[in-house]
PDB file of C-alpha atoms in Angstrom:
ATOM      1  CA  UNK A   1      72.248  98.028 105.626  1.00 44.00           C
ATOM      2  CA  UNK A   2      71.862  93.789 106.178  1.00 47.00           C
ATOM      3  CA  UNK A   3      74.109  92.047 104.559  1.00 48.00           C
ATOM      4  CA  UNK A   4      71.960  89.179 104.948  1.00 56.00           C
ATOM      5  CA  UNK A   5      68.621  91.111 104.413  1.00 60.00           C
ATOM      6  CA  UNK A   6      70.110  92.381 100.444  1.00 64.00           C
ATOM      7  CA  UNK A   7      70.591  88.381 100.207  1.00 73.00           C
ATOM      8  CA  UNK A   8      67.079  87.306 100.942  1.00 80.00           C
ATOM      9  CA  UNK A   9      65.725  90.533  99.454  1.00 78.00           C
ATOM     10  CA  UNK A  10      67.358  88.775  96.224  1.00 81.00           C
ATOM     11  CA  UNK A  11      66.553  85.923  96.142  1.00 87.00           C
ATOM     12  CA  UNK A  12      62.264  86.891  97.328  1.00 90.00           C
ATOM     13  CA  UNK A  13      62.284  89.247  94.056  1.00 87.00           C
ATOM     14  CA  UNK A  14      63.046  86.721  92.292  1.00 92.00           C
ATOM     15  CA  UNK A  15      60.551  84.139  93.717  1.00 94.00           C
ATOM     16  CA  UNK A  16      58.214  86.737  93.073  1.00 94.00           C
ATOM     17  CA  UNK A  17      59.103  86.441  89.221  1.00 93.00           C
ATOM     18  CA  UNK A  18      58.277  83.205  89.111  1.00 96.00           C
ATOM     19  CA  UNK A  19      55.294  83.068  90.989  1.00 95.00           C
ATOM     20  CA  UNK A  20      53.983  85.562  88.706  1.00 95.00           C
ATOM     21  CA  UNK A  21      54.577  83.794  85.648  1.00 96.00           C
ATOM     22  CA  UNK A  22      53.045  80.582  87.976  1.00 96.00           C
ATOM     23  CA  UNK A  23      50.056  82.453  88.453  1.00 96.00           C
ATOM     24  CA  UNK A  24      49.768  84.389  84.288  1.00 95.00           C
ATOM     25  CA  UNK A  25      49.118  80.734  83.096  1.00 95.00           C
ATOM     26  CA  UNK A  26      46.403  79.618  85.444  1.00 96.00           C
ATOM     27  CA  UNK A  27      48.644  76.827  87.880  1.00 96.00           C
ATOM     28  CA  UNK A  28      48.118  76.071  91.279  1.00 96.00           C
ATOM     29  CA  UNK A  29      51.969  75.296  92.994  1.00 96.00           C
ATOM     30  CA  UNK A  30      49.962  71.311  93.315  1.00 96.00           C
ATOM     31  CA  UNK A  31      50.254  71.518  89.709  1.00 96.00           C
ATOM     32  CA  UNK A  32      52.454  72.954  88.809  1.00 97.00           C
ATOM     33  CA  UNK A  33      55.060  71.015  91.056  1.00 96.00           C
ATOM     34  CA  UNK A  34      52.871  67.694  89.139  1.00 96.00           C
ATOM     35  CA  UNK A  35      54.195  68.562  85.915  1.00 96.00           C
ATOM     36  CA  UNK A  36      58.119  69.363  86.898  1.00 96.00           C
ATOM     37  CA  UNK A  37      57.853  66.248  89.244  1.00 96.00           C
ATOM     38  CA  UNK A  38      58.504  67.753  92.199  1.00 96.00           C
ATOM     39  CA  UNK A  39      57.049  68.055  95.210  1.00 96.00           C
ATOM     40  CA  UNK A  40      54.663  70.969  95.966  1.00 95.00           C
ATOM     41  CA  UNK A  41      57.083  72.256  98.845  1.00 96.00           C
ATOM     42  CA  UNK A  42      59.544  73.523  96.604  1.00 96.00           C
ATOM     43  CA  UNK A  43      57.844  75.623  95.275  1.00 96.00           C
ATOM     44  CA  UNK A  44      56.518  77.317  97.907  1.00 96.00           C
ATOM     45  CA  UNK A  45      60.684  77.069  98.989  1.00 94.00           C
ATOM     46  CA  UNK A  46      61.014  79.116  96.008  1.00 96.00           C
ATOM     47  CA  UNK A  47      58.500  81.336  95.501  1.00 94.00           C
ATOM     48  CA  UNK A  48      59.228  82.668  99.281  1.00 94.00           C
ATOM     49  CA  UNK A  49      62.667  82.798  98.498  1.00 91.00           C
ATOM     50  CA  UNK A  50      63.491  79.866 100.927  1.00 91.00           C
ATOM     51  CA  UNK A  51      66.165  77.479  98.475  1.00 91.00           C
ATOM     52  CA  UNK A  52      67.324  78.882  95.113  1.00 91.00           C
ATOM     53  CA  UNK A  53      66.801  77.353  92.255  1.00 94.00           C
ATOM     54  CA  UNK A  54      69.001  75.142  89.494  1.00 93.00           C
ATOM     55  CA  UNK A  55      69.282  76.538  85.550  1.00 92.00           C
ATOM     56  CA  UNK A  56      67.259  72.814  85.337  1.00 95.00           C
ATOM     57  CA  UNK A  57      64.736  74.200  87.651  1.00 95.00           C
ATOM     58  CA  UNK A  58      64.570  77.415  85.731  1.00 95.00           C
ATOM     59  CA  UNK A  59      63.502  75.682  82.316  1.00 95.00           C
ATOM     60  CA  UNK A  60      61.580  73.116  83.997  1.00 96.00           C
ATOM     61  CA  UNK A  61      59.137  75.927  85.534  1.00 97.00           C
ATOM     62  CA  UNK A  62      59.024  78.474  82.430  1.00 96.00           C
ATOM     63  CA  UNK A  63      58.832  75.467  79.758  1.00 96.00           C
ATOM     64  CA  UNK A  64      55.658  75.278  82.001  1.00 96.00           C
ATOM     65  CA  UNK A  65      54.367  78.499  82.038  1.00 96.00           C
ATOM     66  CA  UNK A  66      54.845  78.765  78.242  1.00 95.00           C
ATOM     67  CA  UNK A  67      56.813  81.791  79.530  1.00 94.00           C
ATOM     68  CA  UNK A  68      58.205  83.481  76.321  1.00 93.00           C
ATOM     69  CA  UNK A  69      61.918  83.080  74.984  1.00 91.00           C
ATOM     70  CA  UNK A  70      64.522  83.734  75.989  1.00 92.00           C
ATOM     71  CA  UNK A  71      62.528  84.238  80.044  1.00 93.00           C
ATOM     72  CA  UNK A  72      64.586  82.140  80.947  1.00 93.00           C
ATOM     73  CA  UNK A  73      68.038  82.254  80.226  1.00 91.00           C
ATOM     74  CA  UNK A  74      66.761  86.358  82.001  1.00 88.00           C
ATOM     75  CA  UNK A  75      65.829  84.257  85.027  1.00 92.00           C
ATOM     76  CA  UNK A  76      69.249  81.807  85.058  1.00 89.00           C
ATOM     77  CA  UNK A  77      71.315  85.426  85.036  1.00 80.00           C
ATOM     78  CA  UNK A  78      69.382  86.918  87.732  1.00 81.00           C
ATOM     79  CA  UNK A  79      70.057  83.443  90.073  1.00 86.00           C
ATOM     80  CA  UNK A  80      73.527  83.214  88.875  1.00 79.00           C
ATOM     81  CA  UNK A  81      74.252  87.175  90.338  1.00 77.00           C
ATOM     82  CA  UNK A  82      72.386  86.050  93.449  1.00 79.00           C
ATOM     83  CA  UNK A  83      74.795  83.355  94.174  1.00 75.00           C
ATOM     84  CA  UNK A  84      78.056  85.546  93.439  1.00 69.00           C
ATOM     85  CA  UNK A  85      76.035  88.727  95.975  1.00 73.00           C
ATOM     86  CA  UNK A  86      77.116  86.596  99.217  1.00 73.00           C
ATOM     87  CA  UNK A  87      79.889  83.800  99.255  1.00 77.00           C
ATOM     88  CA  UNK A  88      80.600  82.843 102.865  1.00 70.00           C
ATOM     89  CA  UNK A  89      83.885  82.913 104.100  1.00 76.00           C
ATOM     90  CA  UNK A  90      84.500  79.143 104.764  1.00 78.00           C
ATOM     91  CA  UNK A  91      83.841  78.064 100.229  1.00 78.00           C
ATOM     92  CA  UNK A  92      85.765  81.402  99.290  1.00 83.00           C
ATOM     93  CA  UNK A  93      88.456  80.645 101.669  1.00 84.00           C
ATOM     94  CA  UNK A  94      88.524  76.068 101.409  1.00 84.00           C
ATOM     95  CA  UNK A  95      91.917  76.805  98.721  1.00 86.00           C
ATOM     96  CA  UNK A  96      93.115  79.089 101.295  1.00 88.00           C
ATOM     97  CA  UNK A  97      93.796  82.680 101.399  1.00 91.00           C
ATOM     98  CA  UNK A  98      96.609  83.556  97.968  1.00 92.00           C
ATOM     99  CA  UNK A  99      93.595  81.554  95.244  1.00 88.00           C
ATOM    100  CA  UNK A 100      90.460  83.483  97.324  1.00 88.00           C
ATOM    101  CA  UNK A 101      93.022  87.042  97.705  1.00 91.00           C
ATOM    102  CA  UNK A 102      93.371  86.479  93.291  1.00 92.00           C
ATOM    103  CA  UNK A 103      90.152  86.079  92.730  1.00 89.00           C
ATOM    104  CA  UNK A 104      89.445  89.668  93.187  1.00 92.00           C
ATOM    105  CA  UNK A 105      92.846  91.227  91.340  1.00 93.00           C
ATOM    106  CA  UNK A 106      90.280  91.409  87.810  1.00 94.00           C
ATOM    107  CA  UNK A 107      88.610  93.714  89.691  1.00 95.00           C
ATOM    108  CA  UNK A 108      91.491  95.453  91.118  1.00 97.00           C
ATOM    109  CA  UNK A 109      93.629  95.977  88.120  1.00 96.00           C
ATOM    110  CA  UNK A 110      90.372  97.525  85.903  1.00 97.00           C
ATOM    111  CA  UNK A 111      88.864  99.727  88.242  1.00 98.00           C
ATOM    112  CA  UNK A 112      90.089 103.425  88.763  1.00 98.00           C
ATOM    113  CA  UNK A 113      87.885 104.922  91.601  1.00 98.00           C
ATOM    114  CA  UNK A 114      88.731 103.152  94.712  1.00 98.00           C
ATOM    115  CA  UNK A 115      86.402 103.751  97.409  1.00 98.00           C
ATOM    116  CA  UNK A 116      87.288 102.143 101.346  1.00 98.00           C
ATOM    117  CA  UNK A 117      85.575 102.481 104.880  1.00 98.00           C
ATOM    118  CA  UNK A 118      87.028 100.307 108.021  1.00 97.00           C
ATOM    119  CA  UNK A 119      85.822 100.363 111.892  1.00 95.00           C
ATOM    120  CA  UNK A 120      88.554  97.528 113.091  1.00 92.00           C
ATOM    121  CA  UNK A 121      90.884  96.978 110.590  1.00 94.00           C
ATOM    122  CA  UNK A 122      93.244  98.812 108.404  1.00 97.00           C
ATOM    123  CA  UNK A 123      92.444  97.553 104.031  1.00 97.00           C
ATOM    124  CA  UNK A 124      95.144  95.862 103.231  1.00 96.00           C
ATOM    125  CA  UNK A 125      96.291  98.052 100.765  1.00 97.00           C
ATOM    126  CA  UNK A 126      98.021  99.998 103.768  1.00 97.00           C
ATOM    127  CA  UNK A 127      99.202  97.598 106.355  1.00 98.00           C
ATOM    128  CA  UNK A 128     102.482  96.516 106.333  1.00 98.00           C
ATOM    129  CA  UNK A 129     103.762  93.117 106.331  1.00 98.00           C
ATOM    130  CA  UNK A 130     104.166  92.289 108.892  1.00 97.00           C
ATOM    131  CA  UNK A 131     100.788  94.043 110.587  1.00 97.00           C
ATOM    132  CA  UNK A 132      98.957  91.647 107.941  1.00 97.00           C
ATOM    133  CA  UNK A 133     100.321  88.507 108.500  1.00 96.00           C
ATOM    134  CA  UNK A 134      99.583  89.851 112.145  1.00 95.00           C
ATOM    135  CA  UNK A 135      95.654  89.225 110.283  1.00 95.00           C
ATOM    136  CA  UNK A 136      95.959  86.626 108.719  1.00 95.00           C
ATOM    137  CA  UNK A 137      97.492  84.290 111.192  1.00 94.00           C
ATOM    138  CA  UNK A 138      94.187  85.485 112.922  1.00 92.00           C
ATOM    139  CA  UNK A 139      91.712  84.823 110.013  1.00 91.00           C
ATOM    140  CA  UNK A 140      94.233  81.448 109.221  1.00 90.00           C
ATOM    141  CA  UNK A 141      93.997  79.974 112.600  1.00 89.00           C
ATOM    142  CA  UNK A 142      89.620  81.207 113.198  1.00 88.00           C
ATOM    143  CA  UNK A 143      88.867  80.221 109.688  1.00 86.00           C
ATOM    144  CA  UNK A 144      90.348  76.949 109.312  1.00 86.00           C
ATOM    145  CA  UNK A 145      91.553  77.552 105.875  1.00 87.00           C
ATOM    146  CA  UNK A 146      94.659  75.905 104.586  1.00 88.00           C
ATOM    147  CA  UNK A 147      97.634  77.383 105.404  1.00 88.00           C
ATOM    148  CA  UNK A 148      99.340  79.365 102.853  1.00 94.00           C
ATOM    149  CA  UNK A 149     100.016  82.354 104.990  1.00 94.00           C
ATOM    150  CA  UNK A 150     103.117  82.961 103.392  1.00 95.00           C
ATOM    151  CA  UNK A 151     102.007  83.166  99.831  1.00 95.00           C
ATOM    152  CA  UNK A 152      99.298  85.643 100.675  1.00 96.00           C
ATOM    153  CA  UNK A 153     100.975  88.002 102.382  1.00 96.00           C
ATOM    154  CA  UNK A 154     103.580  87.736  99.076  1.00 97.00           C
ATOM    155  CA  UNK A 155     100.265  88.526  96.688  1.00 96.00           C
ATOM    156  CA  UNK A 156      99.111  91.155  99.113  1.00 96.00           C
ATOM    157  CA  UNK A 157     102.128  93.228  99.303  1.00 97.00           C
ATOM    158  CA  UNK A 158     102.711  92.949  95.319  1.00 97.00           C
ATOM    159  CA  UNK A 159      99.056  93.823  95.559  1.00 97.00           C
ATOM    160  CA  UNK A 160     100.541  97.340  97.179  1.00 97.00           C
ATOM    161  CA  UNK A 161     102.007  98.196  93.602  1.00 97.00           C
ATOM    162  CA  UNK A 162      98.794  99.903  92.801  1.00 97.00           C
ATOM    163  CA  UNK A 163      99.358 102.058  94.808  1.00 97.00           C
ATOM    164  CA  UNK A 164     102.100 103.660  92.688  1.00 96.00           C
ATOM    165  CA  UNK A 165      99.607 103.655  89.459  1.00 97.00           C
ATOM    166  CA  UNK A 166      98.726 107.929  89.723  1.00 96.00           C
ATOM    167  CA  UNK A 167      95.613 107.344  87.277  1.00 97.00           C
ATOM    168  CA  UNK A 168      94.104 104.993  90.000  1.00 98.00           C
ATOM    169  CA  UNK A 169      92.578 107.453  93.580  1.00 98.00           C
ATOM    170  CA  UNK A 170      92.123 105.641  96.742  1.00 98.00           C
ATOM    171  CA  UNK A 171      89.650 107.436  98.795  1.00 98.00           C
ATOM    172  CA  UNK A 172      90.677 105.934 102.516  1.00 98.00           C
ATOM    173  CA  UNK A 173      87.776 106.117 105.175  1.00 98.00           C
ATOM    174  CA  UNK A 174      88.928 105.351 109.564  1.00 98.00           C
ATOM    175  CA  UNK A 175      87.132 105.016 112.524  1.00 98.00           C
ATOM    176  CA  UNK A 176      90.217 106.276 115.155  1.00 98.00           C
ATOM    177  CA  UNK A 177      88.706 103.169 116.609  1.00 97.00           C
ATOM    178  CA  UNK A 178      90.838 100.687 113.726  1.00 97.00           C
ATOM    179  CA  UNK A 179      93.862 103.247 115.125  1.00 97.00           C
ATOM    180  CA  UNK A 180      93.996 101.719 117.902  1.00 96.00           C
ATOM    181  CA  UNK A 181      93.299  98.052 117.802  1.00 95.00           C
ATOM    182  CA  UNK A 182      95.921  95.842 118.817  1.00 94.00           C
ATOM    183  CA  UNK A 183      97.391  93.442 115.948  1.00 92.00           C
ATOM    184  CA  UNK A 184     100.875  93.208 116.884  1.00 92.00           C
ATOM    185  CA  UNK A 185     103.799  94.064 119.230  1.00 94.00           C
ATOM    186  CA  UNK A 186     104.448  97.779 119.440  1.00 95.00           C
ATOM    187  CA  UNK A 187     106.736  97.672 116.929  1.00 95.00           C
ATOM    188  CA  UNK A 188     104.227  96.159 114.536  1.00 96.00           C
ATOM    189  CA  UNK A 189     102.164  99.448 115.662  1.00 96.00           C
ATOM    190  CA  UNK A 190     104.046 101.720 115.203  1.00 96.00           C
ATOM    191  CA  UNK A 191     105.222 100.765 111.957  1.00 97.00           C
ATOM    192  CA  UNK A 192     101.966 100.906 110.766  1.00 97.00           C
ATOM    193  CA  UNK A 193     101.248 104.266 112.143  1.00 97.00           C
ATOM    194  CA  UNK A 194     104.032 105.700 110.185  1.00 96.00           C
ATOM    195  CA  UNK A 195     103.148 104.207 107.076  1.00 97.00           C
ATOM    196  CA  UNK A 196      99.111 105.943 107.617  1.00 96.00           C
ATOM    197  CA  UNK A 197     101.515 108.877 107.470  1.00 95.00           C
ATOM    198  CA  UNK A 198     103.502 107.613 104.689  1.00 95.00           C
ATOM    199  CA  UNK A 199     100.902 106.722 102.138  1.00 95.00           C
ATOM    200  CA  UNK A 200      98.533 109.634 103.034  1.00 94.00           C
ATOM    201  CA  UNK A 201     101.371 112.325 101.590  1.00 94.00           C
ATOM    202  CA  UNK A 202     100.583 109.912  98.223  1.00 96.00           C
ATOM    203  CA  UNK A 203      99.220 112.534  95.984  1.00 96.00           C
ATOM    204  CA  UNK A 204      96.223 109.838  94.703  1.00 98.00           C
ATOM    205  CA  UNK A 205      95.163 108.254  97.963  1.00 97.00           C
ATOM    206  CA  UNK A 206      92.902 110.430 100.647  1.00 97.00           C
ATOM    207  CA  UNK A 207      93.061 109.128 103.886  1.00 98.00           C
ATOM    208  CA  UNK A 208      90.818 110.166 106.539  1.00 98.00           C
ATOM    209  CA  UNK A 209      90.054 108.526 110.214  1.00 98.00           C
ATOM    210  CA  UNK A 210      86.840 110.056 111.750  1.00 98.00           C
ATOM    211  CA  UNK A 211      87.357 111.348 115.674  1.00 98.00           C
ATOM    212  CA  UNK A 212      85.970 108.926 118.966  1.00 96.00           C
ATOM    213  CA  UNK A 213      84.802 111.949 119.894  1.00 96.00           C
ATOM    214  CA  UNK A 214      82.625 112.648 115.972  1.00 97.00           C
ATOM    215  CA  UNK A 215      78.433 113.405 116.188  1.00 96.00           C
ATOM    216  CA  UNK A 216      77.382 110.814 114.843  1.00 95.00           C
ATOM    217  CA  UNK A 217      73.339 111.256 114.232  1.00 94.00           C
ATOM    218  CA  UNK A 218      73.747 111.735 111.253  1.00 93.00           C
ATOM    219  CA  UNK A 219      75.098 108.639 109.651  1.00 96.00           C
ATOM    220  CA  UNK A 220      76.991 105.761 112.599  1.00 95.00           C
ATOM    221  CA  UNK A 221      79.606 103.539 111.723  1.00 95.00           C
ATOM    222  CA  UNK A 222      79.203 100.082 109.699  1.00 94.00           C
ATOM    223  CA  UNK A 223      80.446  97.917 108.709  1.00 93.00           C
ATOM    224  CA  UNK A 224      83.782  97.388 106.738  1.00 95.00           C
ATOM    225  CA  UNK A 225      82.924  97.836 102.745  1.00 96.00           C
ATOM    226  CA  UNK A 226      85.050  98.808  99.131  1.00 97.00           C
ATOM    227  CA  UNK A 227      83.460 100.946  96.685  1.00 98.00           C
ATOM    228  CA  UNK A 228      84.607 100.162  92.750  1.00 98.00           C
ATOM    229  CA  UNK A 229      84.197 103.002  90.152  1.00 98.00           C
ATOM    230  CA  UNK A 230      81.239 103.650  92.682  1.00 95.00           C
ATOM    231  CA  UNK A 231      79.618 100.608  89.713  1.00 92.00           C
ATOM    232  CA  UNK A 232      80.114  97.698  92.677  1.00 93.00           C
ATOM    233  CA  UNK A 233      80.412  97.184  96.864  1.00 93.00           C
ATOM    234  CA  UNK A 234      82.203  95.349  98.840  1.00 93.00           C
ATOM    235  CA  UNK A 235      81.295  94.651 101.485  1.00 91.00           C
ATOM    236  CA  UNK A 236      82.369  92.251 105.173  1.00 87.00           C
ATOM    237  CA  UNK A 237      80.529  90.555 106.970  1.00 83.00           C
ATOM    238  CA  UNK A 238      81.447  87.795 109.760  1.00 81.00           C
ATOM    239  CA  UNK A 239      80.427  84.646 108.064  1.00 76.00           C
ATOM    240  CA  UNK A 240      80.850  86.145 103.905  1.00 79.00           C
ATOM    241  CA  UNK A 241      81.624  88.559 101.589  1.00 85.00           C
ATOM    242  CA  UNK A 242      78.853  90.414  99.862  1.00 84.00           C
ATOM    243  CA  UNK A 243      78.732  91.022  96.268  1.00 86.00           C
ATOM    244  CA  UNK A 244      76.116  94.071  95.488  1.00 84.00           C
ATOM    245  CA  UNK A 245      75.625  94.585  91.591  1.00 81.00           C
ATOM    246  CA  UNK A 246      72.537  96.362  91.425  1.00 75.00           C
ATOM    247  CA  UNK A 247      71.926  99.980  91.556  1.00 80.00           C
ATOM    248  CA  UNK A 248      69.888 100.808  94.033  1.00 79.00           C
ATOM    249  CA  UNK A 249      71.764  98.804  96.838  1.00 82.00           C
ATOM    250  CA  UNK A 250      75.497 100.045  95.200  1.00 88.00           C
ATOM    251  CA  UNK A 251      73.986 103.723  96.031  1.00 92.00           C
ATOM    252  CA  UNK A 252      73.228 103.317  99.339  1.00 92.00           C
ATOM    253  CA  UNK A 253      76.829 102.434 100.200  1.00 95.00           C
ATOM    254  CA  UNK A 254      78.050 105.936  97.830  1.00 97.00           C
ATOM    255  CA  UNK A 255      75.831 107.472 100.095  1.00 97.00           C
ATOM    256  CA  UNK A 256      77.424 105.752 103.398  1.00 97.00           C
ATOM    257  CA  UNK A 257      81.049 106.153 102.096  1.00 98.00           C
ATOM    258  CA  UNK A 258      80.147 110.758 101.766  1.00 98.00           C
ATOM    259  CA  UNK A 259      78.085 111.323 105.099  1.00 97.00           C
ATOM    260  CA  UNK A 260      81.670 109.103 106.645  1.00 98.00           C
ATOM    261  CA  UNK A 261      83.745 111.300 104.364  1.00 98.00           C
ATOM    262  CA  UNK A 262      82.592 114.293 105.497  1.00 97.00           C
ATOM    263  CA  UNK A 263      82.642 113.852 109.727  1.00 98.00           C
ATOM    264  CA  UNK A 264      86.660 112.289 109.004  1.00 98.00           C
ATOM    265  CA  UNK A 265      90.373 114.617 108.974  1.00 98.00           C
ATOM    266  CA  UNK A 266      91.555 114.786 106.455  1.00 96.00           C
ATOM    267  CA  UNK A 267      95.687 115.089 105.706  1.00 90.00           C
ATOM    268  CA  UNK A 268      97.630 117.589 108.644  1.00 91.00           C
ATOM    269  CA  UNK A 269      94.348 117.959 110.839  1.00 96.00           C
ATOM    270  CA  UNK A 270      94.092 113.320 110.985  1.00 96.00           C
ATOM    271  CA  UNK A 271      98.023 113.426 111.994  1.00 96.00           C
ATOM    272  CA  UNK A 272      97.325 114.167 115.652  1.00 96.00           C
ATOM    273  CA  UNK A 273      94.666 111.207 116.040  1.00 97.00           C
ATOM    274  CA  UNK A 274      98.039 108.879 114.607  1.00 97.00           C
ATOM    275  CA  UNK A 275      99.839 109.957 117.062  1.00 96.00           C
ATOM    276  CA  UNK A 276      97.826 109.610 119.841  1.00 96.00           C
ATOM    277  CA  UNK A 277      97.638 106.081 119.066  1.00 96.00           C
ATOM    278  CA  UNK A 278     101.550 105.236 118.945  1.00 94.00           C
ATOM    279  CA  UNK A 279     102.160 103.139 121.801  1.00 93.00           C
ATOM    280  CA  UNK A 280     103.470 104.135 124.702  1.00 87.00           C
ATOM    281  CA  UNK A 281     107.838 103.146 124.840  1.00 82.00           C
ATOM    282  CA  UNK A 282     107.496 101.168 128.341  1.00 79.00           C
ATOM    283  CA  UNK A 283     110.770 102.620 129.454  1.00 75.00           C
ATOM    284  CA  UNK A 284     109.937 106.170 128.891  1.00 64.00           C
TER     285      UNK A 284
END
């Protein structure tokens, strides 16, 4: 599964719809461009998924092609969904990390069943304050975003209150390697790993850890993702946040989570993996 390929496929699908409209009207790319007052290359870029048409572009296109009433509105919604599908971090975080965090608040409030997979970092909902601060400090430095670190840390800690809502369930799967990556000093990591054990005892939390020795022929590590009520998937890449809502795409992540969940150790069986990841006391 590739975030960029999903985005490209969605643009190509829209381009194919527009090409079909043009051909149904018997128009060449050159004649359509002339009617709309565009360069012919614009038609090619849109139809081949290289460019995303604006609302105005879609209105002109459908009018020139004599499309049925409502077609333009349908295509506008399709284009807007594509824009929401792939949002670069530099745009999402241009006003600070707190603003980006708050944009997801309605989704978290409305969701009842959460599923999460992580191969590198512990998910924010499980993090201690010190671990969160270390993660956000690194993000701020790497992406050069406005400094609202402490406000974002507070917001993330406030979100964790959702774990106390027993009407919501959380199924979380981690790669064992995520326990070993050092995001802070020994004290930070000891507190963080101890918190995992505490949270795993919550009646509405299922924590699974995939051992590094697990056979991976049926499912290898993939990008970190969240599933919200199995209706929407949120996938984090190096450059962007990918939001998937189409049933076929979400189902791929549902299947991936099921396979990863089956590879994991759960409950007390996972505790030895957590204990083994605890940093040794240098005085010992």
